XYZ file of C-alpha atoms in Angstrom:
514
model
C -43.390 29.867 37.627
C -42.675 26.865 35.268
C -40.480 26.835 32.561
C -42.638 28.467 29.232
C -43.531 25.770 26.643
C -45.268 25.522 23.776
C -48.605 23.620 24.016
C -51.422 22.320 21.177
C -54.748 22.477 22.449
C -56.856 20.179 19.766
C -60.867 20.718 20.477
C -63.941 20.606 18.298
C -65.509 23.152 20.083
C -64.140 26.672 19.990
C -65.465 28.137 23.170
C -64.452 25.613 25.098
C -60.979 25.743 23.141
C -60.420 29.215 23.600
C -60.846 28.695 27.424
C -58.432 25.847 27.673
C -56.061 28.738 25.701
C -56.935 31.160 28.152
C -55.526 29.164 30.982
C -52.531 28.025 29.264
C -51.536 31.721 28.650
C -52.373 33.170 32.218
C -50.073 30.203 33.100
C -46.960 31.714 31.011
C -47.284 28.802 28.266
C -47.914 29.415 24.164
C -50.527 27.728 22.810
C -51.458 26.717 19.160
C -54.892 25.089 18.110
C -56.219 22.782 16.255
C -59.977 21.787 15.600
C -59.585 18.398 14.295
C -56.943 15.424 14.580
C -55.730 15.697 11.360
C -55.004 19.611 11.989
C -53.376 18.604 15.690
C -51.576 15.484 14.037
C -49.849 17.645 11.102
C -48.930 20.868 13.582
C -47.142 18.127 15.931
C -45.022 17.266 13.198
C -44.899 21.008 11.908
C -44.414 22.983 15.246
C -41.824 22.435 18.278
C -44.928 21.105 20.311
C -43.994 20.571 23.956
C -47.183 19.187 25.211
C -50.635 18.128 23.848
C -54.380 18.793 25.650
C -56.547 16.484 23.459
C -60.550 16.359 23.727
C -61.493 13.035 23.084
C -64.260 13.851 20.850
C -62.785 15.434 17.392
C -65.170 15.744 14.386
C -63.204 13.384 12.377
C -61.392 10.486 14.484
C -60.652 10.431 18.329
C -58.936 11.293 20.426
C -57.809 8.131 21.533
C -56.487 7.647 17.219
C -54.784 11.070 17.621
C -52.623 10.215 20.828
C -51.894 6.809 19.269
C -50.280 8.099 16.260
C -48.563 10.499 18.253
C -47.117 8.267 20.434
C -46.366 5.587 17.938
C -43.487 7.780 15.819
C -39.986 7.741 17.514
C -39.739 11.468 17.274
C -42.525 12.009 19.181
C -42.937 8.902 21.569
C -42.182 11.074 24.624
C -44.288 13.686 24.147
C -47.102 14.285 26.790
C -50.576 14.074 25.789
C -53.431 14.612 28.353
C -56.861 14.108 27.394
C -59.741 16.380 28.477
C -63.043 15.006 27.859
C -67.164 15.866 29.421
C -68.421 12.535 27.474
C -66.196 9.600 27.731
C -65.833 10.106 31.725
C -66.365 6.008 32.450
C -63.392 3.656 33.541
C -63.320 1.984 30.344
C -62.443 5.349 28.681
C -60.170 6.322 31.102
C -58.547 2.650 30.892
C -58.528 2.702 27.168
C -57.095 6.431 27.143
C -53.842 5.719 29.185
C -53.107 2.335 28.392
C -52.930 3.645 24.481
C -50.166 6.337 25.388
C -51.980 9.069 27.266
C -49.711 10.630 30.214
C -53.257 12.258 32.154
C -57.129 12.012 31.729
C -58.728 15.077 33.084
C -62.882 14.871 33.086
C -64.884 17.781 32.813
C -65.446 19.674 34.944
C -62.190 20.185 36.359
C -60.590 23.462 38.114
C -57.699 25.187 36.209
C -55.554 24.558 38.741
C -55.664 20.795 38.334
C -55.201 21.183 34.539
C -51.945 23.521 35.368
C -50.390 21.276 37.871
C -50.902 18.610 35.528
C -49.041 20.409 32.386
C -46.388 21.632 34.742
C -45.769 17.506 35.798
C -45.526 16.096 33.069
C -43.463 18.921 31.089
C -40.894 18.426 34.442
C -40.868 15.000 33.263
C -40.704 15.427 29.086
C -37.651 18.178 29.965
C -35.652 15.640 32.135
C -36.017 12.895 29.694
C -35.431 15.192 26.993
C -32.365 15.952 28.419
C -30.898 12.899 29.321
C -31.829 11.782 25.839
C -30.070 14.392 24.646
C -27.127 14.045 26.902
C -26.915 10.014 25.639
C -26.847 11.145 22.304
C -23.940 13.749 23.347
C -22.141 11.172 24.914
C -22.498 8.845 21.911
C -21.534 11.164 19.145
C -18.367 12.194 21.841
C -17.143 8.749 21.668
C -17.375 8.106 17.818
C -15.316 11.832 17.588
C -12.949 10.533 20.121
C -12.337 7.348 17.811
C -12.202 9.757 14.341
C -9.537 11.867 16.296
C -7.381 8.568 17.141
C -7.606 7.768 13.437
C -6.724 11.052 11.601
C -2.718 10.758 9.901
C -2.104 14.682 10.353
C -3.162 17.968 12.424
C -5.278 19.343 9.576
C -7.354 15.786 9.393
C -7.688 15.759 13.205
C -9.052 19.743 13.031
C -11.444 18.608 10.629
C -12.576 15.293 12.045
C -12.897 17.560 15.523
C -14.845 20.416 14.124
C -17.060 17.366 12.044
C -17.504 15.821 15.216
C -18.511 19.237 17.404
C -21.085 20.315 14.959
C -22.942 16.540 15.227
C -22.561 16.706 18.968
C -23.776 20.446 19.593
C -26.212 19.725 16.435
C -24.654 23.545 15.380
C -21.881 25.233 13.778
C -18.252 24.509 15.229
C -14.602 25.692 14.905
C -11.503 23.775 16.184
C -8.086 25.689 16.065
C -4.523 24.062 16.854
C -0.784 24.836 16.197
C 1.323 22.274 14.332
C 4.594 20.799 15.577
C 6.379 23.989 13.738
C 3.731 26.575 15.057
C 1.830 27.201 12.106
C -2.030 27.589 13.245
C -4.747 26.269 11.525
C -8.362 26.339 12.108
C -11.182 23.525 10.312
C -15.108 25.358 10.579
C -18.280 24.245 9.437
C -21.846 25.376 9.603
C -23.265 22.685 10.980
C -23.597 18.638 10.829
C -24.998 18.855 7.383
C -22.361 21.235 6.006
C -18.615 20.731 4.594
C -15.958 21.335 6.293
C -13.356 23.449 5.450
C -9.065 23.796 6.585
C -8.223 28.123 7.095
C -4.836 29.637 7.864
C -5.005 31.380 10.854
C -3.520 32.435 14.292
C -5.236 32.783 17.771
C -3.277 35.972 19.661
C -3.690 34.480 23.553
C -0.187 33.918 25.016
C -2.032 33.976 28.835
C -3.971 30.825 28.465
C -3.065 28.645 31.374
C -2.435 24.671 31.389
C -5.586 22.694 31.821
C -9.613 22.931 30.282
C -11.517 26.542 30.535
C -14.590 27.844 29.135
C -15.366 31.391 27.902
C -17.864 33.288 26.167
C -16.682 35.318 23.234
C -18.543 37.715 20.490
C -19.097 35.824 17.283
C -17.093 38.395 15.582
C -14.216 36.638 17.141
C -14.955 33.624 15.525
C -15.941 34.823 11.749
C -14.792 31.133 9.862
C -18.434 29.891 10.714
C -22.037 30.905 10.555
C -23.219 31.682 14.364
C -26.849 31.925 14.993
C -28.280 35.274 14.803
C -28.395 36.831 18.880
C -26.073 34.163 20.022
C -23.268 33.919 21.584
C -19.668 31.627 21.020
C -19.070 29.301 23.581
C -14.909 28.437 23.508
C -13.563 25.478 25.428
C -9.225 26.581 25.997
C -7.486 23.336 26.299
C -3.503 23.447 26.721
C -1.910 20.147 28.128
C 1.801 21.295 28.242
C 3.156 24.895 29.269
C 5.191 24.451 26.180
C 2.407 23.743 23.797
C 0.070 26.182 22.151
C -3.757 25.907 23.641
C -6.039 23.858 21.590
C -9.514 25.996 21.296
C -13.092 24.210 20.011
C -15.598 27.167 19.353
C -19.298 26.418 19.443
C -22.820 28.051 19.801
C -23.671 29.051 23.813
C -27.148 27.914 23.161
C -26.223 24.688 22.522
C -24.186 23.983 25.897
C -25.542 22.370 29.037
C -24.791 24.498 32.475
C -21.216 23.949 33.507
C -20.566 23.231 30.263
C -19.852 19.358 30.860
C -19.435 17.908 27.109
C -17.717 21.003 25.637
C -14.770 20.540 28.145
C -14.390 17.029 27.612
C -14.470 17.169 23.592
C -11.740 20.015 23.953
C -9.676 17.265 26.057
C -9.843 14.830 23.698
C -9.216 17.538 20.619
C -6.102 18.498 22.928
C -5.149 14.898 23.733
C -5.118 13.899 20.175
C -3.393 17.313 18.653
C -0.706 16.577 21.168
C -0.211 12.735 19.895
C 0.363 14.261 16.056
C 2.582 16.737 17.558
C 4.422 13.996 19.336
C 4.463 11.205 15.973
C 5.169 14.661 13.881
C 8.088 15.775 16.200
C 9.797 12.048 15.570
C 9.065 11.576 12.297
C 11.191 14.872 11.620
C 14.129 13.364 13.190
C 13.940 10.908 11.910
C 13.930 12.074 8.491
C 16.392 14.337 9.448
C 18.931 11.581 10.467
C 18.313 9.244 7.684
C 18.915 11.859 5.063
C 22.216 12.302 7.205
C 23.580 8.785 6.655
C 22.690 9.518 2.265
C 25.626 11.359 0.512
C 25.264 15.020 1.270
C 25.978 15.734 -2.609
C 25.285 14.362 -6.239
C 28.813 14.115 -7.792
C 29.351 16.496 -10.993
C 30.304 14.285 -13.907
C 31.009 15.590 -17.505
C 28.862 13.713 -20.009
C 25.919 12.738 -17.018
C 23.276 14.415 -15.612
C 22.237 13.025 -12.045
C 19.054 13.062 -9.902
C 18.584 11.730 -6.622
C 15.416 11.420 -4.503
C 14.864 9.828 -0.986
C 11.297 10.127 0.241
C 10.465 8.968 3.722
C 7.013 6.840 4.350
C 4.534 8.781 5.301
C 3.385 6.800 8.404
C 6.823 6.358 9.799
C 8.355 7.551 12.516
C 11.039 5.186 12.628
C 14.291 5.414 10.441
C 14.387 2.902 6.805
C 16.929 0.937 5.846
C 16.914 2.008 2.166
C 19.918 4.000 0.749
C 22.311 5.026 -2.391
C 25.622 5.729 -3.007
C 27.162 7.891 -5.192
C 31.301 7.843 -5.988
C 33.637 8.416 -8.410
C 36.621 5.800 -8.200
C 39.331 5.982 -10.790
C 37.368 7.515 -13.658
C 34.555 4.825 -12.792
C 30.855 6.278 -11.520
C 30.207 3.481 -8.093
C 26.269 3.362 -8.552
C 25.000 2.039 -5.233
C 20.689 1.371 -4.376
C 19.955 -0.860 -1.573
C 17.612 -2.169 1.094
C 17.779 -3.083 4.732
C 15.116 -5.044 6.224
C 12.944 -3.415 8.875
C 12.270 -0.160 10.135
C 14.311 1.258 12.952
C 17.395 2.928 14.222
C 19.188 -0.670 14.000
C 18.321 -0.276 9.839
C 19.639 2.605 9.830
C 22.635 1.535 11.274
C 23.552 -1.648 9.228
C 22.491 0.551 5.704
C 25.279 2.692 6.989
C 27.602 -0.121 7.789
C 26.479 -1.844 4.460
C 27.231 1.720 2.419
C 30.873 2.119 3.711
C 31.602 -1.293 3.481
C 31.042 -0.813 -0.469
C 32.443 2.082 -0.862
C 36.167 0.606 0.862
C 36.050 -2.658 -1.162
C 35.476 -1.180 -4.344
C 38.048 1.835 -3.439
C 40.129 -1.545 -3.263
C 39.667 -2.154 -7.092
C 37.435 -4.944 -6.898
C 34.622 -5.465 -9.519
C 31.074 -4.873 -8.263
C 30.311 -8.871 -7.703
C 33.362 -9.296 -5.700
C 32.179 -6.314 -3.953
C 28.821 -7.803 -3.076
C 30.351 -11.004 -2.066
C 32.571 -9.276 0.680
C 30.082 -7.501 2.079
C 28.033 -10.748 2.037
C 31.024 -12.381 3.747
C 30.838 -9.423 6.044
C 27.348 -9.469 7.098
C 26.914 -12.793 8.043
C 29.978 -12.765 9.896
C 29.535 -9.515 11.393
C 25.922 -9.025 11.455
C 23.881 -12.484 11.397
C 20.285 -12.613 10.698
C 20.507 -9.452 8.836
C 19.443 -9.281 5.540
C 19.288 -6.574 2.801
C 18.893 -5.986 -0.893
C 21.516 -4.312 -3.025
C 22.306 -3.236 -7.264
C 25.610 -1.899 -7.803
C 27.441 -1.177 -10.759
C 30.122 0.446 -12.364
C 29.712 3.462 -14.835
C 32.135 4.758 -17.332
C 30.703 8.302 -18.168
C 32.962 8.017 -21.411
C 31.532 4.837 -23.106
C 28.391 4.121 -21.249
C 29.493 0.813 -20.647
C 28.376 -0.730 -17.194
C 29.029 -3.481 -15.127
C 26.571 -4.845 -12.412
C 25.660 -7.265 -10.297
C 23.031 -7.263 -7.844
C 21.447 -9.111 -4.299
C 18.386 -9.617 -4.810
C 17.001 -6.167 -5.639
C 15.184 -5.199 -7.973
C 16.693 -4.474 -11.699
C 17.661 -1.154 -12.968
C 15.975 0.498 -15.416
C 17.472 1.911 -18.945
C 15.063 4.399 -21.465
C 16.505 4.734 -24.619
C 16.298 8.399 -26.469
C 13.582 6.817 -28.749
C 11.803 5.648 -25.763
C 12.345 2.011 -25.470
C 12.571 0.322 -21.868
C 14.109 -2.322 -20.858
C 14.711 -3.923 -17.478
C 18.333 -5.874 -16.590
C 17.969 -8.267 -14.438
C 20.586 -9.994 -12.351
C 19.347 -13.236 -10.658
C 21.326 -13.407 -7.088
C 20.141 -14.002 -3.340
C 20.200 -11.492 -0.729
C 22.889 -10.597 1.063
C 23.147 -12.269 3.911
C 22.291 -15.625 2.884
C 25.015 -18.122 1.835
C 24.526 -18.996 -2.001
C 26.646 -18.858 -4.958
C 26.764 -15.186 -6.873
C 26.579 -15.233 -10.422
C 28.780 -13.260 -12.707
C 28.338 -10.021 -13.402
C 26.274 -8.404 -16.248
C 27.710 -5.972 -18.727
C 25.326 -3.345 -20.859
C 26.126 -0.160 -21.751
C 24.046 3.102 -21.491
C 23.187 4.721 -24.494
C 23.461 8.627 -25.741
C 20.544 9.866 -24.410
C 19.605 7.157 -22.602
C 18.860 7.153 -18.892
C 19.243 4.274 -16.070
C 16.934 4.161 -13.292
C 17.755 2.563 -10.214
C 15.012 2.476 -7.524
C 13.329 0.581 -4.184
C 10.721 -1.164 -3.742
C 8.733 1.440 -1.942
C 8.108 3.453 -5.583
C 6.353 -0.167 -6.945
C 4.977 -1.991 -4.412
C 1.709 -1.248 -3.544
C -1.003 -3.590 -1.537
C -3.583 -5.915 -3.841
C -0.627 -5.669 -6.684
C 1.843 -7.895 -7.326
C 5.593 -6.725 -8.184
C 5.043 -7.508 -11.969
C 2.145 -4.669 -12.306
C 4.509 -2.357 -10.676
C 7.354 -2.855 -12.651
C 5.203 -2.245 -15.907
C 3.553 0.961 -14.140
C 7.226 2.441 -13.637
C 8.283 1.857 -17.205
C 5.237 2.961 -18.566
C 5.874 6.020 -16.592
C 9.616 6.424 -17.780
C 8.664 6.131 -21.014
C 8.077 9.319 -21.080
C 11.229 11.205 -20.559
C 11.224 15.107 -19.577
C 13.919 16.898 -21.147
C 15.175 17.650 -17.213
C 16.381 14.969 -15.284
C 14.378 16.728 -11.846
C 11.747 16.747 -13.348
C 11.776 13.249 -14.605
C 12.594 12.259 -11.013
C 9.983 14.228 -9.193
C 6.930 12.869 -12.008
C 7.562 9.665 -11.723
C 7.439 10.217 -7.869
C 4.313 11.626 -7.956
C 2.420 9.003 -10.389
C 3.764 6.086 -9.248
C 3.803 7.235 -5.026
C 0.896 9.896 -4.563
C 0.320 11.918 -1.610
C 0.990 8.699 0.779
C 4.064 7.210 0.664
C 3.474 3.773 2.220
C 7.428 2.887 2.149
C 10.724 4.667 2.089
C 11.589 5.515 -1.513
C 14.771 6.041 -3.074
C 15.566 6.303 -6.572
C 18.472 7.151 -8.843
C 18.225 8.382 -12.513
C 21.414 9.137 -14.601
C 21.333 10.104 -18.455
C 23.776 10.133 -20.573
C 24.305 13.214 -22.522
């Protein structure tokens, strides 16, 4: 027996209605009827309507009308219609019929088998192009997910891009669940295509799962973050890639899936694929971070009379190591205040911001003031490291006084806040370092009771579609307002002037003079 469909049998006249119905049921199909074409038009759109049986006379248009409309909507354009008629039996109806969208034209009389077979075609034919419709639409909505995955800067956005992407693919409620980089699991759910989706804490207990793509069928009670249908099943695709990786798992609705479920096991392989990229970029970035916070000072220095704060921040989207730095020293009674800036991103950065950072710290060890400093390590750069160029501020502090001395490569000036909450900027007009110029003298202010200096890169200003200038009046806007703790001075003016996305390596000094 055929597959059981639902079928709208649309006839003026009732007897012969009813006995239409009666051989649709003895055939294993579910009829609903309709005695006019505006009834049979509005329970098309109303009902899942497989199939149509349309007399051609209906008290109030015809048939012919009906079958047009049908066919002229994109919801319904492949819908079969066959028309069943005792009148309009000539050539020119049955020409007329078919040519305006009708898939059969049965005349009256006709035996039931011939009406059967012809239902039976043409649903064959409605189901397979259903389903390769379907399975287009699958493939399309796979390929946008695949791109969303490729885009997403973290696990958690990738979970929720994949579950997103599952519930517009199935057309049903989803769950993805991955492990980070340090083993934390998380899970993103949502109810369906229409519905948010939401990031849950949570672990998945199944050390057995072996390496490559499997399907099982769980109880929905194992999957409680999302709303299963009711007498339905959870369809989980296991993906693990790497015997030393956690399994990625995307959990969906079993009467959504194809047989063998084809696009379930590919979505899970590009869920896995992707999970293990952010693993990868996360697994860098770490060691990264980890080794450029090893070339920094590993301490503030305690100085009677200052209070000190420090920050380095890492860009976000960076796996590579930054060239920005800051040094820290006491050298006979004197505070060395260091903040600088290698070009690029890399490991070779990182290397001349280390060369660049001991280099100060032996020539001013040697007595010199900071411009002389700045133009021996200028000397040494271009003799020891053409084509390299980098930014640097550094001054001398005498905790005592307040008095400073500076000079400065091209970077941008420090920052001092008066207790009464004036700003000002000091600015030292030199070239980089690495370029042959002449260095102007140095600059002497001094810090005032109360008062605190900020020195800074450009990552904490410079942001794209702003020029410097805005910047620099955002940060001193922002340091205006000075929190009684120097942390917490450091770590606001992080947060307002940075946000959640760091775009370049940060590092910034403050000091405040008691």
């Amino acid at each position: 027996m055929a597959e059981s469909a639902v079928v709208l049998v649309a006839d003026e006249d009732a007897a012969k209605r009813q006995r239409l119905v009666d051989r649709l049921k003895a055939a294993g199909h579910r009829t609903i009827e309709a005695r006019t074409g505006a009834e049979a038009l509005a329970l098309v759109d109303a009902e899942p309507v497989d199939l149509v049986v349309l007399n051609v006379k209906l008290p109030d248009v015809t048939g012919f009308e009906v079958c047009e409309r049908i066919k002229s909507t994109e919801r319904h354009a492949a819908l079969p219609v066959i028309y069943v008629s005792a009148l309009a039996v000539q050539m020119i109806d049955r020409t007329r019929g078919l040519s305006g969208g009708a898939d059969a034209y049965l005349t009256e009389p006709f035996e039931a088998d011939e009406l059967i077979a012809s239902v039976h075609s043409l649903l064959r034919y409605y189901h397979a192009r259903r389903h390769a419709e379907q399975l287009a639409q699958r493939m399309t909505r796979l390929a946008e997910t695949t791109l969303a995955l490729s885009l997403a800067p973290s696990v958690a956005k990738l979970l929720e891009a994949a579950s997103a992407g599952a519930a517009r693919i199935f057309e049903g409620p989803a769950v993805v669940f991955a492990e980070t980089v340090d083993g934390a699991g998380m899970a993103a759910a949502t109810n369906g295509p229409d519905s948010p989706t939401a990031i849950h804490v949570m672990n998945v207990d199944d050390p057995g799962a072996p390496v490559g793509i499997a399907v099982r069928v769980d109880a929905p009670g194992g999957w409680p973050l999302a709303a299963w249908p009711a007498g339905d099943t959870v369809s989980v695709a296991i993906a693990r890639l790497r015997v030393d990786r956690a399994p990625v798992y995307v959990a969906v609705a079993t009467g959504t899936q194809m047989s063998g479920y084809p696009m379930l096991r590919q979505l899970a392989q590009a869920v896995a694929a992707a999970v293990e990229a952010q693993r990868s970029y996360d697994e860098e970035h770490r060691i990264a971070v980890t080794l450029q916070r090893s070339l920094l000072p590993p301490r503030v220095p305690q100085i009677a009379g200052l209070d000190i704060a420090v920050r380095y921040e890492p860009a976000s989207a960076e796996t590579e190591i930054g060239g920005d730095f800051y040094e820290l020293t006491m050298i006979e009674g004197d505070l060395l205040v260091a903040i600088g800036d290698v070009t690029g991103h890399s490991l070779h950065a990182a290397t001349v911001m280390a060369e660049l950072r001991h280099a100060v710290r032996a020539y001013a060890v040697e007595g010199h003031p900071p411009g002389a400093v700045l133009h021996r390590v200028d000397v040494m750069m271009r003799t020891l490291l053409p084509g390299e160029l980098a930014t640097l501020c550094l001054l001398l502090l005498d905790p005592g006084t307040g008095r400073i001395r500076m000079a400065s490569a091209g970077h941008l000036p420090p920052l001092v806040v008066t207790r009464d909450r004036k700003v000002r900027y000091h600015e030292h007009l030199a070239t980089l370092l690495g370029v042959r110029a002449h260095r102007p003298d140095d600059i002497e202010f001094t810090l005032p009771k109360g008062g605190t200096l900020v020195l800074f890169t450009d990552g904490l200003i410079e942001r794209r579609g702003s020029d410097i200038d805005e910047g620099l009046s955002t940060l001193a806007n922002a340091a205006s307002r000075v929190d009684a703790d120097i942390e917490r001075f450091c770590d606001r003016l992080l947060a307002e002037l940075s946000g959640p996305e760091v775009d370049d390596d940060i590092a910034l000094v403050a000091i405040r003079r008691a």
